[in-house]
Coordinates of C-alpha atoms in Angstrom, one line a residue:
X43 CA 8.5 0.5 18.1
X44 CA 8.9 3.8 16.3
X45 CA 8.9 3.7 12.4
X46 CA 12.6 4.2 11.5
X47 CA 13.1 6.4 8.5
X48 CA 14.9 4.7 5.3
X49 CA 15.5 6.7 2.0
X50 CA 16.7 4.9 -1.2
X51 CA 18.8 6.6 -3.6
X52 CA 17.0 5.7 -6.9
X53 CA 16.2 8.5 -9.6
X54 CA 13.9 5.6 -11.4
X55 CA 11.9 4.9 -8.1
X56 CA 11.5 8.9 -7.9
X57 CA 9.9 9.2 -10.9
X58 CA 7.5 6.2 -10.3
X59 CA 6.6 7.7 -6.9
X60 CA 6.4 11.0 -8.4
X61 CA 3.8 9.5 -10.8
X62 CA 1.7 8.3 -8.0
X63 CA 1.9 11.6 -6.2
X64 CA 0.3 13.3 -9.7
X65 CA -2.3 11.2 -10.1
X66 CA -3.2 11.8 -6.2
X67 CA -3.1 15.2 -6.4
X68 CA -4.9 15.5 -10.0
X69 CA -7.9 13.6 -8.6
X70 CA -7.7 15.2 -5.0
X71 CA -8.1 18.7 -6.3
X72 CA -10.1 18.3 -9.6
X73 CA -12.9 15.7 -8.7
X74 CA -14.2 17.9 -5.6
X75 CA -14.0 21.2 -7.7
X76 CA -15.7 19.5 -10.7
X77 CA -18.0 17.2 -9.3
X78 CA -18.2 17.0 -5.4
X79 CA -18.8 20.7 -4.5
X80 CA -21.1 21.8 -7.4
X81 CA -23.4 19.0 -6.7
X82 CA -23.5 19.6 -2.8
X83 CA -24.3 23.1 -3.6
X84 CA -27.0 22.2 -5.4
X85 CA -28.5 19.9 -2.9
X86 CA -27.4 16.6 -5.2
X87 CA -25.6 14.8 -2.5
X88 CA -25.0 15.2 1.2
X89 CA -21.7 16.6 2.8
X90 CA -20.7 13.1 4.0
X91 CA -19.7 12.2 0.6
X92 CA -17.0 14.8 0.5
X93 CA -15.8 13.9 3.9
X94 CA -15.6 10.6 3.1
X95 CA -13.6 11.4 -0.3
X96 CA -11.2 13.3 2.0
X97 CA -11.0 11.1 4.4
X98 CA -10.0 8.2 2.0
X99 CA -7.6 10.5 0.3
X100 CA -5.7 11.4 3.6
X101 CA -5.5 7.6 4.4
X102 CA -4.0 6.9 1.1
X103 CA -1.7 9.7 1.1
X104 CA -0.3 8.7 4.6
X105 CA 0.2 4.9 3.6
X106 CA 2.0 5.8 0.5
X107 CA 4.6 8.4 2.7
X108 CA 5.1 6.1 5.4
X109 CA 5.7 3.0 3.3
X110 CA 8.2 4.7 1.1
X111 CA 10.1 6.1 4.0
X112 CA 9.7 3.4 6.5
X113 CA 12.7 1.2 7.0
X114 CA 11.5 -2.2 5.5
X115 CA 13.3 -4.5 8.0
X116 CA 17.1 -3.8 7.0
X117 CA 19.3 -6.2 9.0
X118 CA 22.5 -4.2 10.7
X119 CA 26.0 -5.2 9.9
X120 CA 26.5 -6.8 13.1
X121 CA 23.5 -8.4 14.2
X122 CA 22.9 -9.8 17.7
X123 CA 22.0 -13.4 17.1
X124 CA 20.2 -14.8 20.3
X125 CA 21.8 -18.3 21.3
X126 CA 18.9 -20.2 21.0
X127 CA 17.8 -19.1 17.4
X128 CA 21.1 -19.5 15.6
X129 CA 19.7 -22.5 13.7
X130 CA 17.2 -20.1 11.8
X131 CA 20.1 -17.6 10.4
X132 CA 22.1 -18.2 7.3
X133 CA 25.1 -16.4 5.6
X134 CA 24.1 -13.9 2.7
X135 CA 26.5 -15.0 -0.2
X136 CA 26.3 -11.2 -1.5
X137 CA 26.7 -9.2 1.5
X138 CA 28.5 -11.7 3.6
X139 CA 26.4 -11.0 6.7
X140 CA 24.5 -13.1 8.7
X141 CA 20.9 -12.9 8.6
X142 CA 17.5 -14.6 9.2
X143 CA 16.0 -17.3 7.2
X144 CA 13.4 -16.2 4.8
X145 CA 15.7 -12.8 4.4
X146 CA 16.6 -11.5 0.9
X147 CA 19.3 -9.5 -0.4
X148 CA 17.9 -6.3 -2.5
X149 CA 20.6 -5.7 -5.0
X150 CA 18.8 -2.3 -5.7
X151 CA 19.0 -1.1 -2.2
X152 CA 22.2 -2.9 -1.5
X153 CA 21.5 -4.8 1.8
X154 CA 19.5 -7.6 3.3
X155 CA 15.7 -7.2 4.7
X156 CA 13.8 -9.6 6.7
X157 CA 11.4 -11.5 5.1
X158 CA 11.4 -9.1 1.7
X159 CA 8.5 -9.3 -0.6
X160 CA 9.7 -7.3 -3.5
X161 CA 11.2 -4.2 -4.1
X162 CA 8.6 -1.8 -5.2
X163 CA 9.5 1.0 -7.5
X164 CA 6.1 3.0 -7.0
X165 CA 7.1 3.4 -3.2
X166 CA 10.9 3.5 -4.2
X167 CA 11.4 1.4 -1.3
X168 CA 11.4 -2.4 -0.5
X169 CA 8.4 -4.2 0.8
X170 CA 9.6 -6.1 3.8
X171 CA 8.8 -7.4 7.3
X172 CA 8.4 -3.9 8.7
X173 CA 6.6 -2.0 6.1
X174 CA 4.5 -4.8 4.4
X175 CA 1.4 -3.6 6.4
X176 CA 1.6 -0.1 5.3
X177 CA 2.1 -1.2 1.6
X178 CA -1.3 -3.6 1.8
X179 CA -2.7 -0.3 3.2
X180 CA -1.4 1.7 0.3
X181 CA -3.1 -0.8 -2.1
X182 CA -6.4 -1.1 -0.5
X183 CA -7.2 2.7 -0.1
X184 CA -5.8 3.4 -3.7
X185 CA -8.3 0.9 -5.1
X186 CA -11.0 2.3 -2.7
X187 CA -10.3 5.7 -3.7
X188 CA -9.9 4.8 -7.5
X189 CA -13.5 3.1 -7.1
X190 CA -14.6 6.3 -5.6
X191 CA -13.5 8.9 -8.0
X192 CA -14.7 6.5 -11.0
X193 CA -18.4 6.2 -9.4
X194 CA -18.6 9.9 -9.0
X195 CA -17.3 10.6 -12.5
X196 CA -20.1 8.2 -13.8
X197 CA -22.8 9.8 -11.8
X198 CA -21.7 13.2 -12.7
X199 CA -22.7 12.5 -16.2
X200 CA -25.3 9.5 -16.2
X201 CA -27.0 9.9 -13.0
X202 CA -26.8 13.3 -11.1
X203 CA -28.9 16.2 -12.2
X204 CA -27.6 18.4 -14.8
X205 CA -25.9 21.5 -12.8
X206 CA -27.5 24.8 -12.9
X207 CA -24.9 27.2 -11.4
X208 CA -21.6 26.8 -13.6
X209 CA -18.8 29.6 -13.7
X210 CA -17.7 29.1 -17.5
X211 CA -15.1 31.4 -16.8
X212 CA -13.3 29.3 -14.7
X213 CA -10.3 26.8 -16.5
X214 CA -12.0 23.5 -15.2
X215 CA -15.3 24.1 -16.1
X216 CA -14.3 25.4 -19.5
X217 CA -12.0 21.9 -20.0
X218 CA -14.3 19.7 -18.0
X219 CA -14.5 16.8 -20.5
X220 CA -11.1 16.8 -21.2
X221 CA -9.8 16.9 -17.6
X222 CA -12.6 14.0 -16.5
X223 CA -11.4 11.9 -19.6
X224 CA -8.0 12.1 -18.2
X225 CA -9.1 11.3 -15.0
X226 CA -11.1 8.4 -15.7
X227 CA -7.9 7.0 -18.0
X228 CA -5.4 7.0 -15.0
X229 CA -8.2 5.6 -12.7
X230 CA -9.1 2.7 -15.0
X231 CA -5.3 2.1 -15.5
X232 CA -4.6 2.2 -12.0
X233 CA -7.3 0.1 -10.8
X234 CA -6.6 -2.7 -13.1
X235 CA -3.1 -2.6 -12.2
X236 CA -3.6 -2.1 -8.1
X237 CA -6.3 -4.8 -8.3
X238 CA -4.0 -7.6 -9.6
X239 CA -1.3 -6.3 -7.4
X240 CA -3.6 -6.3 -4.2
X241 CA -4.9 -9.8 -5.0
X242 CA -1.4 -11.5 -5.2
X243 CA -0.8 -9.7 -1.8
X244 CA -3.6 -11.2 -0.5
X245 CA -3.1 -14.5 -1.4
X246 CA 0.6 -14.4 -0.5
X247 CA -0.1 -13.3 3.0
X248 CA -3.1 -16.1 3.5
X249 CA -0.5 -18.7 2.2
X250 CA 2.5 -17.1 4.2
X251 CA 4.6 -16.9 1.1
X252 CA 6.3 -13.8 -0.1
X253 CA 6.8 -12.8 -3.9
X254 CA 10.3 -13.8 -4.0
X255 CA 9.5 -17.4 -2.6
X256 CA 6.9 -18.0 -5.3
X257 CA 9.4 -16.6 -7.9
X258 CA 12.1 -19.3 -6.6
X259 CA 9.5 -22.1 -6.0
X260 CA 11.6 -22.7 -2.9
X261 CA 8.6 -23.2 -0.5
X262 CA 7.3 -26.6 -0.1
X263 CA 3.7 -26.9 1.4
X264 CA 5.0 -30.1 3.2
X265 CA 7.9 -28.3 4.7
X266 CA 6.1 -26.1 7.2
X267 CA 2.3 -26.3 8.8
X268 CA -0.2 -23.9 7.5
X269 CA -1.3 -21.1 9.6
X270 CA -4.6 -19.8 10.0
X271 CA -5.3 -16.7 7.7
X272 CA -6.1 -14.3 10.9
X273 CA -2.5 -15.6 12.4
X274 CA -0.8 -14.8 9.1
X275 CA -2.6 -11.1 8.7
X276 CA -1.7 -10.4 12.4
X277 CA 1.4 -11.3 12.2
X278 CA 1.8 -8.5 9.0
X279 CA 0.1 -5.6 10.7
X280 CA 1.6 -6.4 14.1
X281 CA -2.0 -6.7 15.6
X282 CA -4.8 -9.3 16.4
X283 CA -7.0 -6.3 16.7
X284 CA -8.7 -6.3 12.8
X285 CA -9.8 -2.5 13.2
X286 CA -6.3 -1.2 13.3
X287 CA -5.4 -3.0 10.2
X288 CA -7.0 -0.2 8.3
X289 CA -5.2 2.5 10.6
X290 CA -1.9 3.9 8.8
X291 CA -1.1 6.2 11.6
X292 CA -0.2 3.7 14.5
X293 CA 2.7 2.4 15.1
X294 CA 3.3 -1.7 14.5
X295 CA 4.4 -3.9 17.2
X296 CA 5.9 -7.1 15.9
X297 CA 4.2 -10.4 17.3
X298 CA 6.5 -12.8 18.3
X299 CA 6.0 -16.3 16.2
X300 CA 6.9 -19.3 17.2
X301 CA 9.5 -21.0 15.5
X302 CA 7.9 -24.1 14.6
X303 CA 5.9 -22.0 12.5
X304 CA 8.7 -20.7 10.9
X305 CA 9.1 -21.3 6.8
X306 CA 12.6 -22.2 6.7
X307 CA 13.9 -21.4 3.3

């Protein structure tokens, strides 16, 4: 199943995503220039730490791009409903089209999305059945990259030996303190926000409940059997191989879920 491209025309979303890309670029170029490479050249850190930094950065960027342009599960105008599954479909009162239960109509995008969790302005896209796994990877790698950058920023001033070879003619060296303070401010702000978001996403998957369902209080615990957490995560990521849950380059294959597990909303 290939990744279907999906663009949302929303200037507000473009601004939010542009801010995320700016923070990523800021740390991607300046942290190695000020901290990693100088300390590596003077033998304070091994080269593998630089490779890990760039690896996490690439995984984070790939997850961001793919989550923002991936079709979240938009329903076609004339969906083909299997004869044995008609009872699990309903009519949307906004676009007057048939949709599977647990779908939701996004007023910002103007269409229904299968198992929609929420519309995220930071990726300028809905988070639905087909790109939820990419959004989770984005949260995970953003948090990991932020912690990694903050750790090296702290070690640069309080743990590593002072640098002996410094080119004071470079702009980043002359304004190092201001640059690192801005990086630390952005990192701490991002870390606090992402931690809360990532936590709510994990709880939602474990309980098999979307953010919209939580806000509408329409999911009663007695209305469905509880799935094991491995099952709910496997459904989101499209595979039971846990190592593949962390790979943003692959294609997701939806797992067929027995309808007696379905949460009829």
